Amino acid sequence: MQIVIHQTDHTIGNFTQIYKYIENLTRSEDFQDNIHIFPETFLSGYPLQDLVLQKTFIRQYHELLQALRDLFAKIKLSDKTALLVGGLRYEFKDNADIPSNIYNVIYEVTKKSNFNDIYTKCLLPDYDIFDESKYYTPGSAPCIWSHAGCDFGLLICEDMWHSEQYAVNPLQMLMDEANGKELNGIINFSASPWNIDKEEKRIKRASEISRVFKTPFYYVNKVGAEDEIIFDGASFVVNETQVIAKAKSFKSDLMKVEIAKKSKIENLGVAPVGANSWESLFGPHIEKINGKMSLKKLSDDKLDAILGALNLGLQDYARKCGMNKFLVALSGGIDSALVLTLVKLFLKPGQEVEAIYMPSKFSASLSWEISDKLCKNLGIKLHNLPIKFLHSSVQNLFNDNLEPLEGLADENIQSRLRGSLLFARSNQTGAMVINTSNKSELAVGYSTLYGDSVGAISLLGDLYKSEVFALARHINKNFSDIIPVEVIERPPSAELRADQKDEDSLPPYETLDMILESYLSYRYDLPDLLNLGLNKTEVERVIKLILNSEYKRQQFCPILKLKDKSFGFGRRVPICKKVDFNLG
């Protein structure tokens, strides 16, 4: 008898797909005489947000549960065979349509039990992207699951991350329940989103728990992208300090592991953590190098992980939205060059990508040369759609009927003309427009609403400009300088006016990115940043740009989440607010 870990990726609400997965499993040669474990909320998907309250969803979910119960009623299970499946349990009162309680549970399927819930998640996170306490009712009891002579302690995701913000401690409850008994291990059923440091944190925490309980820790995680949130899978088994099995990252996987011998549990207690709560937001990824503060450099392993996450994020978004074509606007700059390269590297059979270059009268000849060279390197067709005459027509229209277009208004209309052409082409071909903005630009509003901010999804929106350069160099190191070196070396520019450079409007990106990461992590305010030796005028200006750009960010497309704290679903800040640097 083995534990079979099912690391799965299903579209939220695709109950037919989920049913077929279980049905196919029952026909497989490895089905009988094994314990099959599935991720948290496998039966429903995660995160559901308000979908969990919709009547149609509730009805179809219960139809799935009944269909699965009917399936297993016909199957003769062996004494050893079992399934532990994450799902939801709804509770209704007085035959009402509206649920009175919703529970995040583990269902058991054995010879004697057909989808009976045996454990309810106790800790319901409500920080960053999580809002579980808004929808679910917590459990309050531990579970030691016994089957075929084996005993396992059960936990669901956050239950392993108890901290002082929670009133209960599921690990201590489990320890109290298991004290003096013997366990074959602890199983954690997770739907745990990925960020750059998440895998190491999980393994470290699992090792801590395994050492205290003196028993292996089995961790099953879902994989796949749900809008902007990426689940990496990377399921594992750890026995104290040793990782004895690990599933693939960013891919569906099936992993079989032996069941360990029983170990006696003694009540030693497990220390709480602060690393998986809102407290973790107060930890900027900055460091001092040669006496100067800067962003922490991304290692090659971290850059490889980012590529894996972006690949999964783009492909799942496209697949679940039914898209097979992609469209990228090239500018001759590093951001669009990197995005086009990423999309090309991620393409699957049957998919295609095309690029459009839309020069204005301010576009340098080098921008065309870079765009043309890149597309030849990638084997992508490049369309040239100049906006010079469209821009002139709009200027004439304003001159004749309103006031002359000047300054920012004239710069922004160029970007918005490009956005219109881009989506006209999208309508023609059915291609998904991929946004090319980076996190530095989004933070300070250095993008044009309905112009270069357009797109169905953002690949770079959680990478600062300096990290964009780092990822481009990493790709070139592994793909023979596929991105023209000229685009990496040239000074960044929006090319919306003569001789324009980004540093005319912003601090150097190395300084800007450090300020942004420090401030957006909530760790540093103005006095703290000044204590780091930064220029007061520069810092005040950057913070004001961040505050004044909130309305743009809240109209932006989904951003694939790569960091602990990202723009998008997990960052909820009022648009209308005032922060005065000189109170009193």
XYZ file of C-alpha atoms in Angstrom:
584
model
C 0.000 0.000 0.000
C 1.332 3.415 -1.048
C 0.227 7.015 -0.862
C -0.484 8.380 -4.321
C -0.273 12.177 -4.500
C -2.471 13.695 -7.206
C -1.075 17.115 -8.124
C -3.824 18.337 -10.424
C -4.806 21.359 -12.522
C -8.491 21.816 -13.331
C -10.517 24.798 -14.461
C -12.687 26.251 -11.698
C -16.234 24.994 -12.049
C -15.413 22.378 -14.708
C -17.164 19.612 -12.832
C -17.241 17.307 -15.862
C -13.441 17.452 -16.036
C -13.145 16.694 -12.320
C -15.570 13.768 -12.548
C -13.699 12.271 -15.504
C -10.408 12.500 -13.627
C -11.809 10.443 -10.741
C -13.577 8.053 -13.088
C -10.375 7.419 -15.050
C -8.506 6.873 -11.791
C -10.887 4.102 -10.756
C -10.031 2.262 -13.978
C -6.271 2.543 -13.540
C -4.077 -0.356 -12.410
C -2.748 1.665 -9.461
C -6.179 2.469 -8.067
C -6.836 -0.419 -5.713
C -4.837 -1.015 -2.519
C -3.466 2.526 -2.338
C -4.326 5.746 -0.496
C -4.989 8.553 -2.980
C -4.737 12.123 -1.740
C -5.923 15.226 -3.585
C -5.347 18.968 -3.032
C -7.481 21.305 -0.950
C -10.838 22.087 -2.650
C -10.042 19.697 -5.509
C -13.773 19.210 -6.121
C -14.613 22.904 -6.446
C -11.471 24.821 -7.375
C -9.759 27.693 -5.590
C -10.071 30.627 -5.091
C -13.809 30.827 -5.741
C -14.592 34.303 -4.381
C -18.316 35.094 -4.835
C -18.746 32.138 -7.199
C -19.052 30.003 -4.065
C -22.373 31.756 -3.327
C -23.948 31.501 -6.778
C -26.949 29.210 -6.967
C -25.931 27.596 -10.257
C -22.479 26.788 -8.939
C -23.889 25.327 -5.721
C -26.365 23.164 -7.614
C -23.775 21.834 -10.071
C -21.287 21.185 -7.270
C -23.818 19.040 -5.435
C -24.631 17.221 -8.687
C -20.919 16.374 -8.929
C -20.874 15.052 -5.366
C -23.917 12.881 -6.047
C -22.453 11.604 -9.321
C -19.251 10.621 -7.516
C -21.201 8.911 -4.755
C -23.141 6.976 -7.415
C -19.862 6.030 -9.110
C -18.319 4.612 -5.942
C -21.538 2.857 -4.969
C -20.955 0.640 -8.018
C -17.273 -0.004 -7.363
C -16.059 -2.801 -5.110
C -13.201 -1.207 -3.182
C -10.594 -3.319 -1.456
C -10.069 -2.976 2.272
C -6.876 -0.998 1.646
C -8.153 1.440 -1.007
C -8.985 4.979 0.087
C -9.347 8.472 -1.324
C -8.942 11.691 0.648
C -10.352 14.540 -1.433
C -10.538 18.265 -0.731
C -13.917 19.914 -1.245
C -16.677 22.059 0.252
C -19.580 21.181 2.484
C -22.614 23.455 2.366
C -25.049 23.760 5.231
C -28.591 25.069 4.723
C -31.350 25.904 7.205
C -35.090 25.615 6.748
C -34.759 24.511 3.094
C -33.353 27.927 2.171
C -31.434 28.446 -1.080
C -28.812 30.558 0.664
C -26.212 28.555 2.601
C -25.964 29.279 6.304
C -22.428 27.883 6.503
C -19.782 26.698 4.060
C -16.942 24.468 5.231
C -13.604 23.676 3.607
C -13.344 19.935 4.224
C -11.646 16.663 3.412
C -13.924 13.910 2.106
C -13.168 10.235 2.690
C -13.902 7.411 0.256
C -13.325 3.844 1.491
C -15.091 0.499 1.407
C -17.308 1.726 4.262
C -17.457 5.480 3.560
C -18.681 7.199 0.410
C -17.720 10.904 0.412
C -18.206 11.576 4.095
C -16.402 14.674 5.374
C -13.912 13.873 8.113
C -12.005 17.103 8.733
C -12.737 20.834 8.457
C -10.103 23.509 7.916
C -9.559 25.461 11.126
C -7.500 28.484 10.065
C -9.111 30.715 7.438
C -6.571 33.265 6.140
C -7.704 36.774 5.285
C -4.442 38.527 4.359
C -3.064 39.473 0.936
C -4.980 37.482 -1.725
C -6.876 35.400 0.835
C -10.437 36.118 1.949
C -11.549 32.748 3.310
C -13.049 34.072 6.533
C -15.470 36.067 4.369
C -17.024 32.868 3.002
C -16.195 29.881 5.187
C -16.903 28.712 8.713
C -13.837 27.321 10.521
C -13.529 23.890 12.014
C -12.586 23.414 15.648
C -11.522 19.789 16.033
C -8.392 17.809 15.099
C -8.496 14.643 13.027
C -6.490 11.452 13.220
C -7.602 9.380 10.257
C -7.353 5.601 10.627
C -7.371 3.254 7.659
C -6.144 -0.301 7.076
C -3.919 -0.225 10.146
C -2.466 3.201 9.342
C -3.010 6.440 11.236
C -2.457 9.937 9.866
C -2.961 13.407 11.264
C -4.823 15.657 8.804
C -4.354 19.372 8.150
C -5.585 21.707 5.425
C -3.120 24.294 4.071
C -3.091 27.234 6.529
C -3.520 24.880 9.478
C 0.230 24.242 9.384
C 0.950 27.989 9.580
C -0.674 28.930 12.892
C 0.458 32.303 14.221
C -0.520 34.688 16.960
C -3.218 36.245 14.778
C -5.317 33.089 15.138
C -7.318 32.159 18.218
C -6.750 28.422 17.756
C -3.708 26.275 17.019
C -4.537 23.219 14.858
C -1.062 21.775 15.349
C -1.358 21.876 19.110
C -4.851 20.379 18.902
C -3.478 17.570 16.746
C -0.551 17.105 19.117
C -2.911 16.849 22.095
C -5.096 14.341 20.236
C -2.109 12.237 19.138
C -0.114 12.436 22.374
C 0.971 8.967 23.436
C -0.320 7.404 20.206
C 1.503 6.347 17.059
C 1.212 7.959 13.608
C 2.405 6.988 10.149
C 2.576 10.655 9.209
C 0.820 13.969 8.825
C -0.938 14.886 5.572
C -1.458 18.483 4.540
C -3.929 19.194 1.723
C -3.088 22.543 0.136
C -4.041 25.059 -2.505
C -0.976 27.183 -1.825
C -0.137 30.043 -4.237
C 3.423 30.435 -5.408
C 5.814 33.300 -4.931
C 9.561 33.469 -5.396
C 10.445 32.249 -1.878
C 7.398 30.080 -1.151
C 8.768 26.604 -1.825
C 11.654 27.020 0.600
C 9.282 28.356 3.279
C 6.935 25.383 2.902
C 9.686 22.788 3.174
C 11.244 24.557 6.136
C 7.933 24.696 7.999
C 7.061 21.087 7.134
C 10.467 20.002 8.423
C 9.860 21.820 11.701
C 6.548 20.010 12.169
C 8.008 16.662 11.123
C 10.837 17.006 13.640
C 8.452 17.791 16.478
C 6.021 14.971 15.657
C 8.878 12.644 14.682
C 6.891 11.437 11.688
C 6.885 12.146 7.933
C 4.970 15.114 6.562
C 3.071 14.539 3.287
C 2.214 17.731 1.399
C -0.114 17.693 -1.628
C -0.590 20.979 -3.486
C -2.645 21.995 -6.491
C -1.000 23.284 -9.636
C -2.201 25.775 -12.231
C -2.980 29.449 -12.640
C -6.298 30.991 -11.645
C -6.372 34.418 -13.293
C -3.329 36.156 -11.757
C -2.650 33.625 -8.968
C -0.165 30.845 -9.747
C -0.143 27.500 -7.932
C 3.129 25.683 -8.451
C 2.360 22.208 -7.190
C 5.817 21.099 -5.974
C 4.173 18.562 -3.640
C 6.641 16.810 -1.377
C 7.271 14.402 1.454
C 9.720 15.372 4.175
C 10.955 13.218 7.031
C 12.367 15.619 9.603
C 15.175 17.367 7.693
C 15.224 15.102 4.648
C 13.050 15.681 1.547
C 12.394 12.108 0.463
C 10.129 12.844 -2.520
C 9.200 15.904 -4.552
C 6.767 16.386 -7.430
C 7.297 18.613 -10.450
C 6.942 22.382 -10.207
C 4.423 24.191 -12.430
C 3.170 20.933 -13.959
C 0.552 18.317 -13.153
C 2.120 15.254 -11.600
C 1.382 11.917 -9.986
C 3.751 10.827 -7.225
C 3.782 7.518 -5.356
C 5.477 7.261 -1.971
C 5.843 4.491 0.552
C 3.992 4.700 3.841
C 6.431 5.114 6.714
C 6.414 3.020 9.869
C 4.578 4.405 12.856
C 6.230 6.744 15.311
C 5.102 7.478 18.842
C 3.910 11.049 19.370
C 5.045 12.973 22.432
C 3.639 16.358 23.375
C 6.505 18.740 22.627
C 4.599 21.650 21.042
C 5.193 23.404 17.721
C 6.388 27.002 17.634
C 4.090 29.539 15.920
C 5.212 31.391 12.812
C 4.830 34.913 11.488
C 6.072 34.135 7.997
C 2.707 33.290 6.441
C 0.493 36.115 7.651
C 0.158 39.832 7.001
C 3.357 40.241 9.016
C 5.318 38.828 6.069
C 4.356 41.880 4.026
C 6.751 43.942 6.147
C 9.834 42.416 4.571
C 11.234 44.202 1.517
C 13.596 42.280 -0.735
C 16.430 44.768 -0.425
C 20.040 44.442 0.659
C 23.169 46.532 1.079
C 25.813 46.050 -1.598
C 29.075 47.990 -1.380
C 27.489 50.325 1.165
C 24.474 51.068 -1.073
C 20.906 49.790 -0.675
C 19.432 48.014 -3.682
C 17.017 45.244 -4.638
C 18.164 41.743 -3.810
C 19.632 40.132 -6.888
C 17.683 37.230 -8.318
C 19.696 34.033 -8.522
C 19.670 31.843 -11.622
C 17.436 29.360 -9.782
C 14.965 32.113 -8.924
C 14.984 33.397 -12.516
C 14.340 29.865 -13.781
C 11.429 29.578 -11.347
C 10.035 32.896 -12.594
C 10.160 31.555 -16.155
C 8.292 28.434 -15.056
C 5.667 30.493 -13.245
C 5.146 32.895 -16.161
C 4.874 29.990 -18.585
C 2.195 28.294 -16.497
C 0.425 31.600 -15.824
C 0.178 32.553 -19.483
C -0.708 29.110 -20.761
C -3.378 28.405 -18.148
C -4.940 31.839 -18.670
C -5.046 31.248 -22.427
C -6.293 27.662 -22.152
C -8.998 28.418 -19.640
C -10.148 31.409 -21.726
C -10.057 29.372 -24.947
C -7.290 31.384 -26.691
C -4.520 30.094 -28.981
C -3.195 33.288 -30.566
C -1.131 36.042 -28.963
C -0.372 39.605 -30.022
C 2.438 41.831 -28.723
C 3.159 45.485 -29.529
C 6.899 46.012 -30.043
C 8.425 49.405 -29.249
C 12.142 48.777 -29.552
C 12.363 48.772 -25.742
C 13.354 46.055 -23.316
C 9.864 45.354 -21.893
C 8.112 44.534 -25.156
C 11.182 42.662 -26.424
C 11.188 40.466 -23.316
C 7.428 39.854 -23.439
C 7.539 38.779 -27.087
C 10.496 36.499 -26.362
C 8.696 34.922 -23.393
C 5.533 34.282 -25.388
C 7.541 32.693 -28.194
C 9.486 30.480 -25.782
C 6.241 29.395 -24.108
C 4.313 28.566 -27.305
C 2.739 25.128 -27.569
C 1.827 23.240 -30.765
C -1.157 24.882 -32.445
C -0.430 28.306 -30.933
C 0.946 31.365 -32.705
C 2.126 34.868 -31.922
C 2.593 37.985 -34.042
C 4.112 41.389 -33.364
C 3.141 44.901 -34.394
C 5.523 47.843 -34.518
C 3.751 51.229 -34.491
C 6.332 54.029 -34.842
C 5.603 57.705 -34.356
C 7.617 60.618 -35.685
C 9.642 60.419 -32.463
C 10.626 56.759 -32.880
C 14.327 56.234 -33.467
C 15.556 54.145 -36.374
C 17.246 51.923 -33.795
C 13.801 50.956 -32.459
C 12.852 49.490 -35.830
C 16.200 47.785 -36.234
C 15.892 46.150 -32.803
C 12.297 45.050 -33.407
C 13.127 43.632 -36.826
C 16.196 41.783 -35.530
C 14.285 40.333 -32.583
C 11.486 39.022 -34.785
C 13.978 37.443 -37.159
C 15.724 35.791 -34.204
C 12.393 34.453 -32.954
C 10.949 33.561 -36.348
C 7.940 35.838 -35.850
C 6.198 37.963 -38.475
C 6.477 41.684 -37.749
C 3.805 44.133 -38.952
C 4.712 47.808 -39.362
C 1.793 50.193 -38.723
C 3.085 53.798 -38.442
C 0.872 56.157 -36.424
C 2.440 59.377 -37.736
C -0.472 60.289 -39.986
C -3.114 59.200 -37.472
C -1.407 61.371 -34.883
C -1.359 64.312 -37.285
C -5.068 63.864 -38.037
C -5.957 63.924 -34.353
C -3.824 67.040 -33.844
C -5.616 68.759 -36.721
C -8.985 67.713 -35.325
C -8.200 69.334 -31.994
C -6.712 72.427 -33.628
C -9.873 72.944 -35.685
C -12.469 72.168 -33.034
C -10.996 72.454 -29.518
C -7.518 73.486 -28.397
C -4.109 72.361 -29.670
C -2.856 69.045 -28.283
C 0.295 69.796 -26.316
C 2.481 68.271 -23.639
C 1.142 65.212 -21.841
C -2.113 65.157 -23.828
C -0.169 64.964 -27.078
C 2.148 62.284 -25.715
C -0.704 60.131 -24.421
C -2.765 60.253 -27.616
C 0.079 58.485 -29.400
C -0.021 55.633 -26.911
C -3.824 55.440 -27.138
C -3.712 55.326 -30.930
C -1.391 52.349 -30.638
C -3.772 50.689 -28.196
C -6.659 51.146 -30.657
C -4.686 49.625 -33.535
C -3.566 46.753 -31.338
C -7.095 45.829 -30.370
C -8.369 46.300 -33.905
C -5.895 43.602 -34.920
C -6.963 41.517 -31.932
C -10.566 41.709 -33.137
C -9.497 40.675 -36.637
C -7.577 37.588 -35.608
C -8.960 36.640 -32.207
C -5.515 37.026 -30.668
C -4.979 37.765 -26.989
C -3.100 41.034 -26.431
C -0.270 40.600 -23.924
C 0.546 43.675 -21.855
C 4.153 44.882 -21.710
C 4.236 47.175 -18.634
C 6.567 46.468 -15.705
C 6.062 46.984 -11.954
C 8.214 50.123 -11.780
C 6.035 51.854 -14.382
C 2.812 50.686 -12.757
C 3.964 51.906 -9.362
C 4.601 55.490 -10.449
C 1.954 55.704 -13.172
C 4.512 55.863 -15.983
C 2.074 54.363 -18.451
C -0.917 55.628 -20.395
C -4.355 54.446 -19.391
C -5.987 52.771 -22.422
C -2.655 53.095 -24.218
C 0.358 50.989 -23.288
C -1.615 49.771 -20.268
C -3.904 47.656 -22.476
C -3.840 43.887 -22.616
C -5.572 40.732 -21.414
C -2.847 39.791 -18.943
C 0.468 41.185 -17.722
C 3.616 39.057 -17.621
C 5.970 41.716 -16.236
C 3.652 43.620 -13.883
C 5.272 42.051 -10.803
C 8.870 42.577 -11.978
C 10.681 45.856 -11.431
C 12.546 47.345 -14.377
C 15.928 46.226 -13.047
C 14.517 42.689 -12.724
C 13.262 42.884 -16.312
C 16.836 43.486 -17.423
C 18.047 40.630 -15.220
C 15.522 38.206 -16.729
C 16.418 39.316 -20.264
C 20.122 38.707 -19.593
C 19.288 35.313 -18.063
C 17.360 34.310 -21.185
C 20.194 35.457 -23.423
C 22.654 33.396 -21.390
C 20.553 30.292 -21.972
C 19.317 31.001 -25.510
C 22.374 32.371 -27.328
C 21.582 36.108 -27.112
C 18.151 35.693 -28.688
C 17.213 39.194 -27.438
C 19.296 41.810 -29.306
C 21.954 43.168 -26.978
C 21.209 46.676 -28.267
C 17.824 46.715 -26.521
C 19.430 45.740 -23.209
C 22.115 48.409 -23.466
C 20.091 51.378 -24.775
C 18.671 53.932 -22.274
C 14.937 53.267 -21.673
C 12.560 55.719 -23.388
C 8.844 56.001 -24.117
C 9.677 57.865 -27.378
C 6.661 60.159 -27.080
C 8.616 63.377 -27.540
C 11.969 64.358 -28.988
C 15.032 62.948 -27.188
C 12.898 61.580 -24.343
C 14.532 59.349 -21.712
C 12.874 57.669 -18.719
C 15.421 59.240 -16.375
C 14.178 62.693 -17.420
C 11.039 61.916 -15.409
C 12.165 59.268 -12.913
C 15.174 58.458 -10.718
C 17.566 55.833 -12.126
C 15.783 52.481 -12.027
C 18.272 50.997 -9.583
C 17.329 53.703 -7.063
C 13.653 53.846 -8.024
C 13.141 50.111 -7.664
C 14.717 50.032 -4.213
C 12.434 52.882 -3.078
C 9.384 51.183 -4.534
C 10.081 47.797 -2.964
C 10.801 49.419 0.420
C 7.624 51.498 0.393
C 5.249 48.968 -1.196
C 6.277 46.293 1.308
C 4.910 48.620 4.064
C 8.230 48.377 5.891
C 9.603 51.840 5.123
C 7.922 55.247 5.139
C 9.450 58.610 4.268
C 11.594 59.022 7.445
C 12.886 55.454 7.110
C 13.885 56.001 3.488
C 15.630 59.244 4.355
C 17.552 57.414 7.081
C 18.913 55.178 4.339
C 20.582 58.237 2.861
C 18.168 58.869 -0.006
C 17.362 62.294 -1.395
C 14.268 63.818 0.299
C 12.889 65.530 -2.800
C 13.328 62.392 -4.878
C 11.699 60.111 -2.323
C 8.735 62.453 -1.760
C 8.177 62.661 -5.477
C 8.214 58.890 -5.905
C 5.759 58.347 -3.036
C 3.398 60.974 -4.417
C 3.532 59.297 -7.827
C 2.631 55.962 -6.194
C -0.318 57.494 -4.349
C -1.600 59.425 -7.357
C -1.488 56.412 -9.685
C -3.836 54.130 -7.786
C -6.720 54.830 -10.173
C -4.614 53.552 -13.077
C -3.649 50.338 -11.324
C -7.224 49.535 -10.428
C -8.146 49.677 -14.130
C -5.225 47.487 -15.155
C -5.406 43.935 -16.486
C -4.595 40.903 -14.276
C -0.932 40.738 -13.281
C 0.703 37.335 -12.837
C 1.696 37.298 -9.169
C 5.353 36.478 -8.500
C 6.100 38.237 -5.196
C 4.893 38.222 -1.594
C 3.147 41.538 -2.207
C 1.938 42.400 -5.688
C -0.335 44.859 -7.400
C -3.717 43.329 -8.151
C -6.132 41.186 -6.177
C -3.994 41.048 -3.049
C -3.443 44.827 -2.736
C -6.573 46.738 -1.789
C -5.972 50.462 -1.410
C -8.519 53.309 -1.690
C -8.227 55.411 -4.826
C -9.345 58.593 -3.102
C -7.053 59.463 -0.206
C -4.582 62.073 0.953
C -1.189 61.675 2.554
C 0.485 64.843 3.784
C 4.236 64.686 4.387
C 4.183 67.821 6.559
C 1.387 67.340 9.093
C 1.443 69.811 11.971
